[in-house]
């Protein structure tokens, strides 16, 4: 059905939808990787014109090298690549990004690529990627979820990455550390291992070697066919990475008037509740001379020689203080409760 539709559209618009095979080649990078033996290996989909051996490789106004060799999907050597031909190219001095446009016709105004600058940038990027946490532009630390994404089409890949770029938060974020078209490869798994990342496959599977590596390295590999489901998963993971919000509720203050018993990590003291109230199991700040000098816990509370859970303002009581600090008469104990509340992922 898809082929019939394409043939119908081609027939209806045969006078307007044409690729000129006589002009210099132009096409889109659909895959780019670095091979230890061959160097940068780049797959281009030629969209118009014809690509030939020794043609300059012009990407984004820079000359990345020249075509040294071309192979088709069968691995056969080619001398020319006409329109609509996907071709694997050797000759790039450094790999471009997936989605970049090759335009041989722009060679006259293009500049030679600055290899040192490109490689320095690439090395810096890898260093940042390998870190378990990332520094924001403001120099603050934020938690990063590293992702390796492979998709079946360039359009799907661009849509996924564009949607991820819109996820903004001060404390957490998602970073694409690897991307490309086609099935998951061993290189993708290696990148996920290095960056502690998650591999996402959008309408693609994993090659047998890559699948074995995924199992051996215990890498998380998830497959999706709907972009919204992928984005929902990312948001859920980012939410888990948020530190819970701490809510502190001030209860009351007691001034120590007497010391009754001192043990290794606890003391029994007495005093008067000057404000608020004291509650059993509350946390305590210890102030001496107006300065906070330590902390502890209110383990037991007594009023009128009876164990109670709460003592109001103006009442005298005894309490068991748990903590390493040795209290003195005149110290002020500030009682408070601390609760943790799960933060919501509010995206900017």
Short mmCIF file of C-alpha atoms in Angstrom, two decimals, residues 193-317:
data_model
loop_
_atom_site.label_atom_id
_atom_site.label_comp_id
_atom_site.label_asym_id
_atom_site.label_seq_id
_atom_site.Cartn_x
_atom_site.Cartn_y
_atom_site.Cartn_z
CA UNK A 193 28.17 1.83 29.34
CA UNK A 194 30.60 4.77 29.36
CA UNK A 195 27.93 7.34 30.22
CA UNK A 196 25.77 5.15 32.51
CA UNK A 197 22.97 5.81 30.03
CA UNK A 198 19.73 4.19 28.91
CA UNK A 199 19.27 2.94 25.34
CA UNK A 200 16.02 3.78 23.57
CA UNK A 201 15.03 2.03 20.35
CA UNK A 202 12.21 3.67 18.41
CA UNK A 203 10.76 1.12 15.99
CA UNK A 204 14.16 -0.59 15.85
CA UNK A 205 15.67 -3.70 17.43
CA UNK A 206 19.18 -4.58 18.55
CA UNK A 207 21.81 -6.46 16.60
CA UNK A 208 22.72 -9.88 18.10
CA UNK A 209 26.16 -8.69 19.26
CA UNK A 210 24.63 -5.58 20.81
CA UNK A 211 21.95 -7.66 22.55
CA UNK A 212 24.60 -9.88 24.14
CA UNK A 213 26.49 -6.79 25.32
CA UNK A 214 23.29 -5.30 26.76
CA UNK A 215 22.74 -8.44 28.82
CA UNK A 216 26.38 -8.78 29.88
CA UNK A 217 26.71 -5.13 30.92
CA UNK A 218 23.20 -5.00 32.44
CA UNK A 219 22.28 -1.94 30.37
CA UNK A 220 18.69 -0.75 30.32
CA UNK A 221 17.29 -1.07 26.78
CA UNK A 222 13.74 0.04 26.06
CA UNK A 223 11.79 -0.12 22.81
CA UNK A 224 9.02 2.30 21.86
CA UNK A 225 6.72 2.84 18.91
CA UNK A 226 4.93 5.95 20.24
CA UNK A 227 6.90 9.12 20.98
CA UNK A 228 4.61 10.20 23.84
CA UNK A 229 5.27 6.92 25.66
CA UNK A 230 9.01 7.50 25.36
CA UNK A 231 8.69 11.04 26.70
CA UNK A 232 6.45 9.90 29.57
CA UNK A 233 9.10 7.36 30.59
CA UNK A 234 11.83 10.02 30.56
CA UNK A 235 9.70 12.36 32.70
CA UNK A 236 8.98 9.56 35.17
CA UNK A 237 12.72 8.81 35.48
CA UNK A 238 13.54 12.47 35.99
CA UNK A 239 10.89 12.67 38.71
CA UNK A 240 12.60 9.80 40.56
CA UNK A 241 15.86 11.76 40.47
CA UNK A 242 14.40 14.78 42.27
CA UNK A 243 15.44 15.20 45.89
CA UNK A 244 12.34 15.25 48.13
CA UNK A 245 11.33 18.59 49.57
CA UNK A 246 11.95 18.91 53.32
CA UNK A 247 9.20 20.62 55.31
CA UNK A 248 10.21 21.85 58.77
CA UNK A 249 7.49 22.62 61.33
CA UNK A 250 8.63 24.56 64.41
CA UNK A 251 6.98 23.31 67.61
CA UNK A 252 8.28 25.12 70.68
CA UNK A 253 11.18 26.05 73.00
CA UNK A 254 12.33 24.86 76.42
CA UNK A 255 15.06 26.40 78.57
CA UNK A 256 17.06 23.82 80.56
CA UNK A 257 16.76 24.49 84.31
CA UNK A 258 18.13 21.24 85.79
CA UNK A 259 20.32 18.26 84.85
CA UNK A 260 19.13 14.97 86.34
CA UNK A 261 21.06 12.15 84.68
CA UNK A 262 23.88 11.92 82.16
CA UNK A 263 24.68 8.81 80.13
CA UNK A 264 26.92 8.15 77.12
CA UNK A 265 24.56 9.37 74.39
CA UNK A 266 21.64 10.75 76.37
CA UNK A 267 20.70 13.05 79.22
CA UNK A 268 17.63 13.57 81.38
CA UNK A 269 16.97 17.27 81.99
CA UNK A 270 14.17 19.48 83.25
CA UNK A 271 12.86 22.89 82.33
CA UNK A 272 9.95 25.10 81.38
CA UNK A 273 8.30 25.33 77.96
CA UNK A 274 8.73 29.01 77.09
CA UNK A 275 6.76 28.98 73.82
CA UNK A 276 4.74 26.63 71.66
CA UNK A 277 4.78 23.02 72.78
CA UNK A 278 7.05 20.00 73.03
CA UNK A 279 6.21 16.67 71.44
CA UNK A 280 7.70 13.22 71.92
CA UNK A 281 10.06 12.13 69.12
CA UNK A 282 10.56 15.72 67.97
CA UNK A 283 13.99 16.81 66.72
CA UNK A 284 15.89 19.30 68.86
CA UNK A 285 18.29 22.14 68.12
CA UNK A 286 20.52 23.12 71.00
CA UNK A 287 21.31 26.82 71.42
CA UNK A 288 23.80 28.26 73.85
CA UNK A 289 24.35 31.98 74.08
CA UNK A 290 22.14 32.49 71.04
CA UNK A 291 24.25 30.19 68.82
CA UNK A 292 23.24 26.73 67.60
CA UNK A 293 25.85 24.28 68.94
CA UNK A 294 24.30 20.90 68.20
CA UNK A 295 21.23 18.76 67.69
CA UNK A 296 19.45 15.78 69.16
CA UNK A 297 16.13 14.04 69.63
CA UNK A 298 13.41 14.25 72.27
CA UNK A 299 13.13 10.54 73.12
CA UNK A 300 10.88 10.70 76.19
CA UNK A 301 8.71 13.38 77.79
CA UNK A 302 7.36 13.52 81.37
CA UNK A 303 4.97 15.84 83.13
CA UNK A 304 3.95 15.27 86.78
CA UNK A 305 6.07 12.07 86.82
CA UNK A 306 3.94 10.63 84.02
CA UNK A 307 5.02 9.84 80.47
CA UNK A 308 3.19 12.12 78.06
CA UNK A 309 3.28 12.80 74.32
CA UNK A 310 2.95 16.57 74.52
CA UNK A 311 3.61 19.44 76.95
CA UNK A 312 2.09 22.90 76.30
CA UNK A 313 3.57 26.39 76.77
CA UNK A 314 4.08 27.49 80.38
CA UNK A 315 4.36 23.95 81.77
CA UNK A 316 7.35 22.40 83.48
CA UNK A 317 8.51 18.97 82.36
#
